[in-house]
Coordinates of C-alpha atoms in Angstrom, one line a residue:
M1 CA 72.4 208.8 101.9
K2 CA 75.5 207.9 99.2
V3 CA 78.5 208.2 101.8
G4 CA 80.9 211.0 101.4
A5 CA 77.9 213.2 100.2
C6 CA 77.3 216.5 101.5
V7 CA 74.2 216.8 103.8
A8 CA 71.5 217.3 101.5
A9 CA 69.0 219.8 103.3
V10 CA 68.6 223.1 103.0
V11 CA 67.8 225.9 105.2
L12 CA 66.3 228.9 103.9
T13 CA 66.9 227.6 100.4
V14 CA 70.3 227.5 100.8
L15 CA 72.5 224.4 100.5
L16 CA 74.2 223.3 103.7
C17 CA 77.3 221.9 102.0
S18 CA 78.5 223.0 98.4
Q19 CA 81.4 220.9 96.4
L20 CA 83.6 223.0 95.0
A21 CA 85.7 221.4 92.9
A22 CA 85.2 218.0 90.8
Q23 CA 84.8 215.3 93.0
S24 CA 86.2 212.0 93.6
P25 CA 85.6 209.2 96.2
P26 CA 86.4 210.3 99.3
D27 CA 88.9 207.5 100.5
E28 CA 91.3 208.7 97.2
K29 CA 91.5 212.2 97.8
L30 CA 92.4 215.1 100.4
D31 CA 89.1 216.2 101.6
I32 CA 89.0 219.9 102.6
V33 CA 86.2 221.3 104.4
L34 CA 85.4 225.1 104.5
L35 CA 83.8 226.0 107.5
P36 CA 82.4 229.4 108.5
S37 CA 82.2 230.7 112.2
H38 CA 79.2 232.2 113.7
Y39 CA 80.5 235.5 112.7
Y40 CA 79.2 235.4 109.0
G41 CA 75.9 234.5 110.8
L42 CA 74.1 231.1 111.0
N43 CA 73.0 230.5 107.8
A44 CA 76.8 231.8 106.2
G45 CA 75.4 230.9 102.2
A46 CA 73.0 233.8 102.4
N47 CA 76.3 236.1 103.3
P48 CA 78.1 237.2 100.6
Q49 CA 81.1 237.4 102.4
W50 CA 81.3 234.3 103.2
T51 CA 81.0 232.7 99.5
A52 CA 83.3 235.2 98.6
D53 CA 86.3 234.5 101.5
A54 CA 85.6 230.6 101.0
E55 CA 86.5 230.9 97.4
A56 CA 89.3 233.3 98.0
F57 CA 91.2 230.2 100.6
K58 CA 90.2 227.7 98.1
E59 CA 91.8 229.7 95.2
R60 CA 94.6 230.7 97.5
L61 CA 95.6 226.8 98.2
W62 CA 95.2 226.0 94.9
G63 CA 97.1 228.3 93.7
H64 CA 100.0 228.2 95.6
H65 CA 103.2 227.8 94.0
F66 CA 103.7 224.3 96.1
W67 CA 100.0 223.1 97.0
S68 CA 98.7 223.4 93.0
G69 CA 101.1 220.6 92.3
F70 CA 98.3 218.3 93.8
R71 CA 95.2 219.8 92.6
S72 CA 94.0 217.0 91.4
K73 CA 94.3 214.9 94.9
M74 CA 91.9 217.4 96.5
N75 CA 88.0 217.4 97.2
F76 CA 87.0 220.9 98.6
H77 CA 83.8 221.4 100.3
R78 CA 81.8 224.6 101.6
V79 CA 79.8 224.4 104.7
D80 CA 76.8 227.4 104.1
V81 CA 75.9 227.1 108.0
S82 CA 77.5 227.9 111.2
T83 CA 76.5 226.5 114.5
A84 CA 76.2 229.5 117.6
D85 CA 78.6 226.9 120.1
D86 CA 81.8 227.1 117.6
F87 CA 83.4 229.6 120.6
Y88 CA 83.4 229.1 124.2
V89 CA 85.3 230.9 127.2
T90 CA 88.2 228.9 128.8
P91 CA 88.2 228.8 132.9
S92 CA 91.7 229.3 133.6
S93 CA 92.4 231.9 131.0
E94 CA 89.0 233.8 130.4
Y95 CA 89.7 234.0 126.6
W96 CA 87.1 233.3 123.8
V97 CA 88.6 230.9 121.4
P98 CA 87.1 228.5 119.1
D99 CA 85.7 225.0 120.6
Q100 CA 88.1 222.9 118.2
T101 CA 86.0 219.6 119.4
R102 CA 82.5 221.1 118.7
I103 CA 84.0 222.7 115.3
K104 CA 85.3 218.8 114.2
E105 CA 81.7 217.5 115.1
F106 CA 79.8 220.1 113.2
A107 CA 82.0 219.6 110.1
V108 CA 81.7 215.6 110.4
E109 CA 77.8 216.4 110.5
R110 CA 78.0 218.0 107.2
V111 CA 80.5 216.3 105.6
P112 CA 80.3 212.8 106.5
S113 CA 83.0 211.2 104.7
L114 CA 85.7 213.4 106.6
D115 CA 88.4 211.1 108.0
F116 CA 90.5 212.6 111.0
E117 CA 92.7 209.3 110.6
G118 CA 92.7 209.8 107.1
N119 CA 94.9 213.7 107.7
D120 CA 91.2 214.9 106.2
Q121 CA 91.1 218.8 106.7
I122 CA 89.1 221.9 108.4
I123 CA 89.6 225.4 107.1
F124 CA 87.7 227.1 110.0
I125 CA 87.9 230.8 109.2
V126 CA 86.5 233.5 111.5
E127 CA 85.4 236.8 109.8
S128 CA 87.6 239.3 111.0
E129 CA 86.2 242.5 111.2
A130 CA 83.0 241.2 113.1
Y131 CA 85.5 239.0 115.6
A132 CA 87.4 242.7 116.3
N133 CA 83.6 244.0 117.2
D134 CA 82.9 241.3 119.7
P135 CA 83.1 242.2 123.6
L136 CA 84.2 238.9 124.0
R137 CA 87.5 238.7 122.2
T138 CA 90.3 239.3 124.1
P139 CA 92.1 242.3 123.3
N140 CA 95.5 241.6 121.1
I141 CA 94.6 238.3 120.8
G142 CA 94.6 236.8 117.1
I143 CA 93.3 233.9 115.3
T144 CA 95.4 232.1 113.0
R145 CA 97.1 227.9 114.0
G146 CA 97.2 225.0 112.6
D147 CA 96.4 222.0 114.8
P148 CA 95.9 218.4 113.9
N149 CA 93.2 218.2 111.1
I150 CA 92.1 221.4 111.7
L151 CA 93.2 224.9 110.5
T152 CA 91.8 228.3 112.6
I153 CA 92.1 231.6 110.6
E154 CA 90.9 234.9 110.6
S155 CA 89.5 235.8 107.0
S156 CA 92.3 239.0 107.4
R157 CA 95.2 236.3 107.4
I158 CA 94.8 234.7 104.3
N159 CA 98.4 235.1 103.8
S160 CA 99.0 232.6 106.3
L161 CA 97.1 229.7 105.0
A162 CA 100.0 228.0 103.1
H163 CA 102.2 228.3 106.8
E164 CA 99.1 227.0 108.9
F165 CA 98.2 224.2 106.4
G166 CA 102.0 223.2 107.0
H167 CA 100.7 222.4 110.7
S168 CA 97.6 221.0 110.4
F169 CA 98.4 218.9 107.4
G170 CA 102.2 218.0 107.5
G171 CA 102.5 218.1 111.2
L172 CA 105.6 220.9 110.6
G173 CA 107.2 223.0 113.4
D174 CA 107.6 226.7 112.9
E175 CA 111.3 227.0 112.1
Y176 CA 111.1 230.7 113.6
G177 CA 112.9 231.0 117.0
S178 CA 111.0 229.7 120.2
R179 CA 111.0 228.6 123.9
V180 CA 111.3 224.9 124.7
S181 CA 110.7 224.1 128.1
I182 CA 111.6 220.6 128.2
D183 CA 113.7 218.4 126.9
I184 CA 112.8 216.0 124.7
P185 CA 113.2 215.3 121.2
S186 CA 111.3 217.1 118.5
R187 CA 107.8 215.6 117.2
N188 CA 108.0 217.2 113.7
P189 CA 110.0 216.2 110.7
N190 CA 111.7 219.4 110.0
I191 CA 112.8 220.2 113.6
A192 CA 116.0 217.9 115.0
S193 CA 117.3 217.5 118.5
D194 CA 120.8 216.5 120.2
H195 CA 118.9 213.3 121.0
D196 CA 119.8 209.8 119.2
G197 CA 117.7 209.1 116.3
D198 CA 116.3 212.9 116.4
T199 CA 119.6 214.8 115.1
C200 CA 119.6 216.6 112.0
D201 CA 121.9 213.9 110.6
D202 CA 119.1 211.4 111.4
K203 CA 116.5 213.4 109.7
W204 CA 117.9 215.1 106.6
G205 CA 121.3 214.4 106.5
D206 CA 121.1 213.5 102.7
L207 CA 120.2 217.0 102.3
I208 CA 122.6 218.9 104.1
G209 CA 124.8 221.2 101.5
L210 CA 121.7 221.3 99.4
V211 CA 121.4 225.4 98.0
I212 CA 117.6 226.1 97.3
E213 CA 115.9 228.5 94.9
A214 CA 113.9 231.5 96.6
P215 CA 113.0 234.0 93.6
G216 CA 111.2 236.9 94.3
T217 CA 112.6 237.0 98.3
W218 CA 114.9 239.2 100.2
I219 CA 116.7 236.1 100.6
E220 CA 117.7 235.8 96.5
D221 CA 120.8 236.7 96.8
A222 CA 122.1 235.6 99.8
P223 CA 123.2 231.7 99.2
H224 CA 123.6 231.4 103.1
L225 CA 120.4 231.7 104.1
R226 CA 118.8 229.2 101.7
T227 CA 121.7 226.3 102.5
V228 CA 120.4 223.0 103.9
G229 CA 122.4 222.6 107.5
C230 CA 121.7 222.6 110.7
H231 CA 120.8 225.6 112.5
L232 CA 119.9 226.5 116.2
T233 CA 116.1 227.2 116.1
T234 CA 115.5 227.5 120.4
L235 CA 115.8 230.7 121.9
P236 CA 116.9 231.5 125.9
P237 CA 115.7 230.4 128.1
S238 CA 114.9 227.0 126.6
A239 CA 115.5 224.0 128.4
A240 CA 116.2 222.1 124.7
T241 CA 118.4 222.4 121.9
W242 CA 116.5 222.4 118.9
Y243 CA 117.4 222.9 115.1
R244 CA 115.8 224.2 111.8
P245 CA 117.0 223.2 108.4
T246 CA 117.8 226.6 106.8
L247 CA 118.5 230.0 108.4
E248 CA 115.5 232.0 106.4
A249 CA 114.6 229.5 103.3
C250 CA 111.4 228.1 104.5
I251 CA 107.8 229.4 104.7
M252 CA 107.6 227.3 108.1
N253 CA 110.2 229.8 108.9
Q254 CA 109.0 233.2 107.1
I255 CA 104.9 232.9 106.8
N256 CA 105.2 234.4 103.8
D257 CA 103.7 232.5 100.6
R258 CA 106.2 233.4 98.5
F259 CA 108.9 231.7 100.1
P260 CA 109.5 227.9 99.6
F261 CA 108.9 224.9 101.6
C262 CA 112.3 223.8 102.3
P263 CA 113.5 220.5 100.7
V264 CA 112.9 219.1 104.4
C265 CA 109.1 220.2 105.0
A266 CA 108.8 219.4 100.8
R267 CA 110.0 216.0 101.0
H268 CA 107.3 215.1 104.0
L269 CA 104.4 216.9 102.5
E270 CA 105.2 215.1 99.2
S271 CA 105.1 211.8 101.0
L272 CA 101.9 212.5 102.4
M273 CA 100.4 213.6 99.0
S274 CA 101.1 210.1 97.6
R275 CA 98.7 208.3 99.7
Y276 CA 96.2 209.8 97.8
A277 CA 95.3 209.1 94.1
P278 CA 96.0 209.6 91.0

């Protein structure tokens, strides 16, 4: 088998993995795998809802005002089968949650070129209606999150895609108010602290005072909300004092595709994408 190719096996005449965009060698591009949850059925490729949702998610990322500038650096793959053991019940909380370890293993089985050390990504899509009707689902627990190399998202929450991809691919932190239980430096490039080497000046001092554009958003007429500075982002009670670059002007705060990435986030993401050809 050619290294980097999708597994060329057929189940009920449905190809296990489809390449959705013009492909380049995997070590030159960011490989993104669209993976169905079992809610689409084990033979997800036979479910038109899966193929439609996968295409919608690909187009949403490709068409996003920031990510569209990197289309030529991305390979998209769609896996058309799922595994029945992609969820499990946590012993401590009894929540029915995605099993990230198993999901990653399954993705690599289907797309052997995936390189998590190279920051390749899985977008694991949970069909919302079937999930909502699952008796194992914990009430009021939604699934939308970004972890290293894997973005887990319900199909109805596509508007959160760019925000969660900022987490999973970029390691960006949430810029809305949060509570921190221990006083340590932030590991996120867009979150600063009072620790030496981790202050706002250390992380984005050269960008302070920059007023960014946010056309079509509710902050368009409020420049002070769009000015890079050093703004508190932790809420009481918190053991740490952490800061974000802008008051309101970043998608990592707003979780709204119309908002920009602030200059701090954008610079970090651009540096990561510079690794890929061309």
